[in-house]
Coordinates of C-alpha atoms and ligand atoms in Angstrom, one line a residue:
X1 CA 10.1 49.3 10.3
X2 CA 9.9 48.7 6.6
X3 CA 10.1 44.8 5.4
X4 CA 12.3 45.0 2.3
X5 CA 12.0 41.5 1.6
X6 CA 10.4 41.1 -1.6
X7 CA 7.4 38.8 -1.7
X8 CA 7.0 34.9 -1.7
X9 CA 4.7 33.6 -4.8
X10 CA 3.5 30.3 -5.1
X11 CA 2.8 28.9 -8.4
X12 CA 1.6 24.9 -9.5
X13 CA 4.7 23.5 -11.5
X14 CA 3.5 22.1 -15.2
X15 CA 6.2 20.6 -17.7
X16 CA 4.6 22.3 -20.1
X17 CA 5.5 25.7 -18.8
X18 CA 8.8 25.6 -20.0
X19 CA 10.3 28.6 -18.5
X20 CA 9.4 27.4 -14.7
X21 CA 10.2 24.1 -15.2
X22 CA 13.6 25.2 -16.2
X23 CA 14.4 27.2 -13.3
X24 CA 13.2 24.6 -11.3
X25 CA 15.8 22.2 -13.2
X26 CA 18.4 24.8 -12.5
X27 CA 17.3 25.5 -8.8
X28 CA 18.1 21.4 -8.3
X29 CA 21.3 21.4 -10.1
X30 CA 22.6 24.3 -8.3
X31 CA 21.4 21.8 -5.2
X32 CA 23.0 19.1 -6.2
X33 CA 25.7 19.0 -3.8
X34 CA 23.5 18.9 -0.4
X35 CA 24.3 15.1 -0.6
X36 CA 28.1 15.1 -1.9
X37 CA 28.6 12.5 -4.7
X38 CA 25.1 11.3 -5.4
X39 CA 23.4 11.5 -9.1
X40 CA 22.8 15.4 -10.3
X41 CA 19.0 15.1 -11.3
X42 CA 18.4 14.1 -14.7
X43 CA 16.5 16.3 -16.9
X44 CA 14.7 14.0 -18.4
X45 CA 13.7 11.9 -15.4
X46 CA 12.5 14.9 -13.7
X47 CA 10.3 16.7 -16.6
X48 CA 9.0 13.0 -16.8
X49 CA 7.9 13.4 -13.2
X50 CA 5.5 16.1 -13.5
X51 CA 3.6 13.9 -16.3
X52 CA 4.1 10.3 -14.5
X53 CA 3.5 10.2 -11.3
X54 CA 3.9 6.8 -9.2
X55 CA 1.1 4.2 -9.4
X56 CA -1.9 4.6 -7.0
X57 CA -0.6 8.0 -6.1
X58 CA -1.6 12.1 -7.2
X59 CA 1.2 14.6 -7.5
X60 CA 1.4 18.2 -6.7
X61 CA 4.5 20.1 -7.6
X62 CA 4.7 23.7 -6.3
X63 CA 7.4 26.2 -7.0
X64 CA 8.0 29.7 -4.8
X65 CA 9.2 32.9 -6.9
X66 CA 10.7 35.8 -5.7
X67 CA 10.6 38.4 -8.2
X68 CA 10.0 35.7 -10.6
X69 CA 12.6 33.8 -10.0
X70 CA 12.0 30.1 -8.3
X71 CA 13.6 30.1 -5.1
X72 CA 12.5 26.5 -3.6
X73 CA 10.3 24.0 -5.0
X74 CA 7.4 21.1 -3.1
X75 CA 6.7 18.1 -4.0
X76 CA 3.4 16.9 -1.9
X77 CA 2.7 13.3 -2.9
X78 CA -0.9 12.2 -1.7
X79 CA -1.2 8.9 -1.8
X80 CA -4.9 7.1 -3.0
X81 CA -7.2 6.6 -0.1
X82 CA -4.1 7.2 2.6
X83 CA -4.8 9.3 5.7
X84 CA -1.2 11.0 4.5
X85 CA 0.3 13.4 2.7
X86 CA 4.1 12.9 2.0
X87 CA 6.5 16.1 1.1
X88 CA 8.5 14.6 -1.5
X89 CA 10.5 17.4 -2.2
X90 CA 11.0 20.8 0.3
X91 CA 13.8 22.3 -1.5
X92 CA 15.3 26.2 -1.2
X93 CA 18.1 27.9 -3.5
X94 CA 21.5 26.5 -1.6
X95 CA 22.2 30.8 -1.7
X96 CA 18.6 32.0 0.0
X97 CA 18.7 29.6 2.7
X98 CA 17.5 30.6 6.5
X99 CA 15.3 33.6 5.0
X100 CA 11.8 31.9 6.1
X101 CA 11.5 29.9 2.7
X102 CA 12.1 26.5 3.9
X103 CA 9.1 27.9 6.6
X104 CA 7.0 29.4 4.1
X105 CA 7.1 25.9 1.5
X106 CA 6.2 23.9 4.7
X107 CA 3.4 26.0 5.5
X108 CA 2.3 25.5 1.6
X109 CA 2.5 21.7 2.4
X110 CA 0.6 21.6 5.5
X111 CA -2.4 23.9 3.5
X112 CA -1.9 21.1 0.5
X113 CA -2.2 18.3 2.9
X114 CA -6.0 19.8 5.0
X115 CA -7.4 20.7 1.4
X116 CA -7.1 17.1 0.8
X117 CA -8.0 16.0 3.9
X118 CA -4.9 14.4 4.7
X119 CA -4.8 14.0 8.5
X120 CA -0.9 13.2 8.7
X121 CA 2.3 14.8 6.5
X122 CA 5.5 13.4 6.5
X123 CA 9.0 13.8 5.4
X124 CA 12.6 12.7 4.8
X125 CA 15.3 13.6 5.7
X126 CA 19.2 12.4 5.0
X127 CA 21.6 12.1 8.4
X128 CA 24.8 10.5 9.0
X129 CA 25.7 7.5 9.9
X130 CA 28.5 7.0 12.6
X131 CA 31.7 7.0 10.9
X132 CA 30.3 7.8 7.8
X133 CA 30.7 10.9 5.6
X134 CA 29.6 14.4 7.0
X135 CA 25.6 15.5 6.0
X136 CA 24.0 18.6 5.9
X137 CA 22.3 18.9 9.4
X138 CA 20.3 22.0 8.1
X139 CA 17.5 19.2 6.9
X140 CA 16.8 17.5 10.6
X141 CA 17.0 21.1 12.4
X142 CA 14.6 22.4 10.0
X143 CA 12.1 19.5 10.9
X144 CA 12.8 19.3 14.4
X145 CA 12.1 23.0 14.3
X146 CA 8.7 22.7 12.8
X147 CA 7.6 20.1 15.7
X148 CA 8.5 16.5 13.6
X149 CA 8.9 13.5 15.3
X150 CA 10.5 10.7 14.3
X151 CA 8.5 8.0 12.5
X152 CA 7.8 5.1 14.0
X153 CA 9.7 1.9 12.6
X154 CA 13.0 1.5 11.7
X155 CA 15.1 4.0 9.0
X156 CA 16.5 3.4 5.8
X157 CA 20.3 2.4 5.4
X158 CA 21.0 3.8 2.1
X159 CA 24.1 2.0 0.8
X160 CA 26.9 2.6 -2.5
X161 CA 28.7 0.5 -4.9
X162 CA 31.5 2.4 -6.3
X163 CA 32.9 0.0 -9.3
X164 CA 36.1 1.8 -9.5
X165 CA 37.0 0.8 -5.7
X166 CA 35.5 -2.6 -6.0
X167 CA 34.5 -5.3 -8.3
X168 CA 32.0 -7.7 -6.9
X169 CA 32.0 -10.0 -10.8
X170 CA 36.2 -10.4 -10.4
X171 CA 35.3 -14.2 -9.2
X172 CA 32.3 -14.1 -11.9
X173 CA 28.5 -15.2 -10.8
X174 CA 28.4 -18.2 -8.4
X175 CA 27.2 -21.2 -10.4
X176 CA 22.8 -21.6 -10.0
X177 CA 21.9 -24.3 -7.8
X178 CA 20.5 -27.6 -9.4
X179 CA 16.7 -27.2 -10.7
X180 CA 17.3 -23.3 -11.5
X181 CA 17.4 -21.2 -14.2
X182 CA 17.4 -17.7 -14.8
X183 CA 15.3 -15.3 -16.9
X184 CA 16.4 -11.8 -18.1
X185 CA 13.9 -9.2 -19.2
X186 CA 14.2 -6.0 -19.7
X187 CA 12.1 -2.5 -18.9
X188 CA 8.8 -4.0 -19.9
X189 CA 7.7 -7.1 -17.7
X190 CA 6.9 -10.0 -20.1
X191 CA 3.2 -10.9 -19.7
X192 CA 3.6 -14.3 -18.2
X193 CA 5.9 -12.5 -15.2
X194 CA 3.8 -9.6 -14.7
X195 CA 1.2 -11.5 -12.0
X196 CA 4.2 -13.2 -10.3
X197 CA 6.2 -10.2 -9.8
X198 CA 3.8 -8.3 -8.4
X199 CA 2.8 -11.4 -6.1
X200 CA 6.6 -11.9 -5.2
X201 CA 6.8 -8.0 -3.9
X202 CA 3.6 -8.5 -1.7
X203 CA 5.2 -11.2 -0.4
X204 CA 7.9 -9.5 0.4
X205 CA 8.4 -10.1 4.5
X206 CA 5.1 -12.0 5.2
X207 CA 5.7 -14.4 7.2
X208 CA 2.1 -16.1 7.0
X209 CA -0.4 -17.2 4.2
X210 CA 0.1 -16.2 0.5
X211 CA -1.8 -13.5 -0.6
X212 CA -4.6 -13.5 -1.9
X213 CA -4.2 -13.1 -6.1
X214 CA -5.8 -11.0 -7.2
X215 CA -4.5 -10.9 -11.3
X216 CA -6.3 -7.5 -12.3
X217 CA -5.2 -5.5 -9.6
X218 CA -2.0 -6.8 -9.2
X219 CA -1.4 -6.5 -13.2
X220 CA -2.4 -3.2 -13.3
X221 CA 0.0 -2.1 -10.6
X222 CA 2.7 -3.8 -12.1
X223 CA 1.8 -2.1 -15.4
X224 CA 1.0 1.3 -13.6
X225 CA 4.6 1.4 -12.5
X226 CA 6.2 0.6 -15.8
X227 CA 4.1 3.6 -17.1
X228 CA 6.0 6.0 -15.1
X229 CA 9.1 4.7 -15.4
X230 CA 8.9 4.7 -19.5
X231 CA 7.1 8.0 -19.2
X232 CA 10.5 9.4 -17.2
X233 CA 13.0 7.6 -19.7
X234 CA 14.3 5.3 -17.3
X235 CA 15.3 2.0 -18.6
X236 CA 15.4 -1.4 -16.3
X237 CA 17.2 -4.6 -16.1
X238 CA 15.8 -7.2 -14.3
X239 CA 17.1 -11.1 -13.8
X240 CA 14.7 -13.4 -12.8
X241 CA 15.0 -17.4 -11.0
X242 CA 12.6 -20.0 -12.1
X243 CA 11.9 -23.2 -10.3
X244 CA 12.2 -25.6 -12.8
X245 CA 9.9 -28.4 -11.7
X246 CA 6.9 -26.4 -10.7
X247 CA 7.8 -23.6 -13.2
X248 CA 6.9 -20.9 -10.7
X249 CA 9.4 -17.2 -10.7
X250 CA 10.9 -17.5 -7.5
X251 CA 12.6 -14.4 -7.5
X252 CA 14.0 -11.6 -9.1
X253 CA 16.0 -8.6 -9.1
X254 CA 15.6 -5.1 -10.8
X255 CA 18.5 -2.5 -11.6
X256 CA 17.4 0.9 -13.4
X257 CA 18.7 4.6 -14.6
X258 CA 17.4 7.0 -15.5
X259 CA 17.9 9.1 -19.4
X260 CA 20.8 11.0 -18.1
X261 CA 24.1 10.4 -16.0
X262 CA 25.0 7.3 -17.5
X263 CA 27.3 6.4 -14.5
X264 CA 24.9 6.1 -11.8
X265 CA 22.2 3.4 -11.7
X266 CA 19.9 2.3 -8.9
X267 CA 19.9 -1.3 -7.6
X268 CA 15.8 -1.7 -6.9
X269 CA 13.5 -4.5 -5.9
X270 CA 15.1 -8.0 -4.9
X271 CA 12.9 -10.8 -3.8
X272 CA 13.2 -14.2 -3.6
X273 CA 10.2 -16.2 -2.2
X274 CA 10.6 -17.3 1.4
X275 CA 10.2 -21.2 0.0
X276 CA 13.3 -21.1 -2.4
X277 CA 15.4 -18.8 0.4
X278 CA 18.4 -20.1 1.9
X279 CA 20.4 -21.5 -1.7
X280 CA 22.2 -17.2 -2.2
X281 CA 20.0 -16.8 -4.6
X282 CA 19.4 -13.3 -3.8
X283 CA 23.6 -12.8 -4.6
X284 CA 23.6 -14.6 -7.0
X285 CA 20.5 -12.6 -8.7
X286 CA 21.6 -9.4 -7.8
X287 CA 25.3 -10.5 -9.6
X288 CA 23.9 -11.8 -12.8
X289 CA 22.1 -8.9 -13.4
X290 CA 24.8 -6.7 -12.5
X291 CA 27.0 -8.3 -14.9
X292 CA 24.2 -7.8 -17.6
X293 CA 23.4 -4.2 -16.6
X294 CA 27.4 -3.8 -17.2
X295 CA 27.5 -5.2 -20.8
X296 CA 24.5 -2.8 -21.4
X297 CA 25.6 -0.2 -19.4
X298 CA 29.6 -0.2 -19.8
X299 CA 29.8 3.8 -18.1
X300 CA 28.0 2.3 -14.9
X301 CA 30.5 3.1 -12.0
X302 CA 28.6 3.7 -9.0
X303 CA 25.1 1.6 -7.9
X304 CA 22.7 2.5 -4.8
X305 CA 20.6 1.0 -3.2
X306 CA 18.5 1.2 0.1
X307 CA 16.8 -1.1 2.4
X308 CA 14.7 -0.6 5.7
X309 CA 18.2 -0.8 9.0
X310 CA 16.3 -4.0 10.3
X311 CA 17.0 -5.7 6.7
X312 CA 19.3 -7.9 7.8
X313 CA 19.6 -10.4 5.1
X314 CA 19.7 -8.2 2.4
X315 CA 22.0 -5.5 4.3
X316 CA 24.4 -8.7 4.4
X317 CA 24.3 -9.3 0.5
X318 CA 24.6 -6.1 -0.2
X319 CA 27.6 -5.8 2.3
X320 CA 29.3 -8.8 0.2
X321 CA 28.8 -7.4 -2.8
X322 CA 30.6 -4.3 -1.7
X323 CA 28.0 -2.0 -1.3
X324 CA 29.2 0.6 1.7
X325 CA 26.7 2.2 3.9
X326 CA 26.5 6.5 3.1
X327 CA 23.5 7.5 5.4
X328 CA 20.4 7.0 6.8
X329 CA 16.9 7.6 5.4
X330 CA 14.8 8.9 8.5
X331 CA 10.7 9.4 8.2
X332 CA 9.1 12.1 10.1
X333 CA 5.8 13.1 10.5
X334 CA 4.1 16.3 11.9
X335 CA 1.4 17.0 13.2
X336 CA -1.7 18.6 10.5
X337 CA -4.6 20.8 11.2
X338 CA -5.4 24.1 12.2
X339 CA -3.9 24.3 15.7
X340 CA -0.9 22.9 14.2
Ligands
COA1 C1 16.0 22.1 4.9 C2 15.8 23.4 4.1 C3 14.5 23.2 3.2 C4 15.6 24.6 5.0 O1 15.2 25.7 4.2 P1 15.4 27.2 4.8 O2 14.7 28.1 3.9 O3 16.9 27.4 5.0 O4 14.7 27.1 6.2 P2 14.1 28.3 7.1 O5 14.9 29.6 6.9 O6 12.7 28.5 6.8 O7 14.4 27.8 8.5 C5 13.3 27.5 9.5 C6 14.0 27.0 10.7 O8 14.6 25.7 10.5 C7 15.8 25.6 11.3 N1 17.0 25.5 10.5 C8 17.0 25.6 9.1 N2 18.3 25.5 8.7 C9 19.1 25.3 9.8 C10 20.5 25.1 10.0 N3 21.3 25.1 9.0 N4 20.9 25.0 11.3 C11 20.1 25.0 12.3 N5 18.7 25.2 12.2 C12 18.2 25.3 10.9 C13 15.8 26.9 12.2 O9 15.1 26.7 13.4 C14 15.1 27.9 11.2 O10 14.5 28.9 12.0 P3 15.4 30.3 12.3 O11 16.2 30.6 11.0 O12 14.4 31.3 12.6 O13 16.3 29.9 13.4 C15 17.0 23.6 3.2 O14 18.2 23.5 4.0 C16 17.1 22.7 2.0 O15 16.6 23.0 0.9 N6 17.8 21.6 2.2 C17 18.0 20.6 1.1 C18 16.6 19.8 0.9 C19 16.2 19.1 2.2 O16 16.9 18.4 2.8 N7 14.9 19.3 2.5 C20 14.3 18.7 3.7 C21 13.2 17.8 3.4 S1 12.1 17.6 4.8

């Protein structure tokens, strides 16, 4: 019997080879509706991947042709010193799929992740939530099919504000609690914040000691991440709470977008240390900055967010602030090696 299907090329992806890294664009629009009604990629965000990758962490981006056209795209994302390799991005043409690609790019991954070492490589995938809207169950048949198993720990609840359906500001931002006062900065953390923000994230959830600071490090982190987020022309709003009598930042909030689609933002980090918790100052944070983000953003209609399921607290604020749950973010993880 004669194979006529043509070949399978893999090729690295570099934003400087325009041609490729067009199709590529193209292949993801063309995709953009495997999860109905969330941001189209932005150009500029994603060409700005390939140069910027996150802090601490190396980036391979693959691309398979068929007759020299990209039919599906990897993204293997190894982070420094990790025992893992994390598929960032598995994606085929919506038109080729259930030919063996989807197969062939995880096989690519899996090779990726032994010549690096990497002992474990993982996954996400998008399913519904009961009562929620329909997903795609292509993505967790795919994964079940190449022997993942479901992460340990609990999922993501990924969670929409549509402004048009509901406005959280129509009673205005709550009033600050005595010996409070906020801060607003914008893309580029101010130099006094930068140690304290990045302390505030690590804190996020301990329930023990403080860390440990460790200003170099944590400054360079901070500072690592704004680098990529400049270098993929995404812009960021952040509103911060000081404690007026010891003059410590005891929390903060962070809403971003990217270059493109200037109706879709992403409501990011909120933490407020565990000693000023209990006065709603994570609404009220998230609120004031939404109502900035608004005068600087007027198009903004639709903000998401997502939090680990077991996130109570900040599941509740997003809840009343309007934010609806859409899906759930599950981690998988398969197994590596030769025998695999
Ligand atoms: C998931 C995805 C990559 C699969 O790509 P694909 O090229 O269609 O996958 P393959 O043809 O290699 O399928 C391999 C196996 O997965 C399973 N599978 C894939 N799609 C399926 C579907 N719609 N229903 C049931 N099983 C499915 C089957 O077991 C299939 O083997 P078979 O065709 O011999 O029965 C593709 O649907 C996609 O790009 N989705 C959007 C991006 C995404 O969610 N990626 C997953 C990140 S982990």
């Amino acid at each position: 019997m004669t194979d006529s299907t043509p070949e399978l090329r893999f090729i690295p992806l570099s934003a400087d080879d325009d041609d490729t890294a067009g199709q590529w664009l193209q292949l993801m629009a063309e995709a953009a509706d495997d999860v109905p009604g969330s941001a189209p990629p932005c150009p500029v965000d994603m060409i700005g991947s390939l140069r910027f990758a996150p802090p601490a962490t190396a980036l391979e981006d693959w691309v398979a042709l068929r007759e020299g056209q990209v039919v599906g795209a990897l993204r293997t994302a190894l982070p420094n010193g990790a025992p893992v390799a994390r598929v960032d991005q598995l994606l085929v043409h919506p038109k080729l799929r259930r030919r063996g690609i989807g197969r062939a790019l995880f096989g690519k991954a899996r090779e990726l992740a032994a010549g690096h070492g990497r002992t474990v490589l993982a996954g996400m995938t998008v399913e519904p939530l009961e009562g929620g809207p329909a997903r795609d169950p292509a993505p967790s048949a795919f994964v079940a099919s190449l022997g993942g198993v479901a992460a340990d720990g609990p999922s993501g609840l990924h969670q929409w504000l549509d402004l048009r359906r509901h406005n959280p500001l129509a009673d205005g931002v709550p009033a600050l609690p005595e010996g409070y006062g906020l801060v607003r900065w914008g893309t580029v953390t101010p130099d006094a914040y930068a140690v304290p923000v990045s302390l505030l994230e690590q804190s996020l959830g301990a329930a023990g000691a403080e860390p440990e600071p460790d200003q170099e490090v944590e400054t360079s982190y901070a500072r690592a991440f704004e680098t990529m987020r400049v270098g993929r022309g995404r812009r960021a709003y952040h509103t911060g709470v000081v404690h007026r009598a010891s003059g410590t930042l005891a929390g903060y909030t962070s809403i971003s977008k990217t270059t493109g689609n200037p109706e879709y933002a992403l409501q990011g980090m909120t933490v407020v240390h565990r000693a000023h918790r209990g006065h709603r100052l994570g609404l009220l944070l998230k609120l004031s900055n939404l109502e900035n983000v608004l005068r600087q953003e007027p198009a903004v209609r639709l903000l998401e967010t997502a939090n680990a399921e077991d996130n109570h607290s900040m599941i509740a604020v997003n809840s009343a602030m309007g934010f609806v749950p859409q899906d759930r973010w599950v981690s998988w993880t398969f197994p590596t090696g030769p025998s695999a």
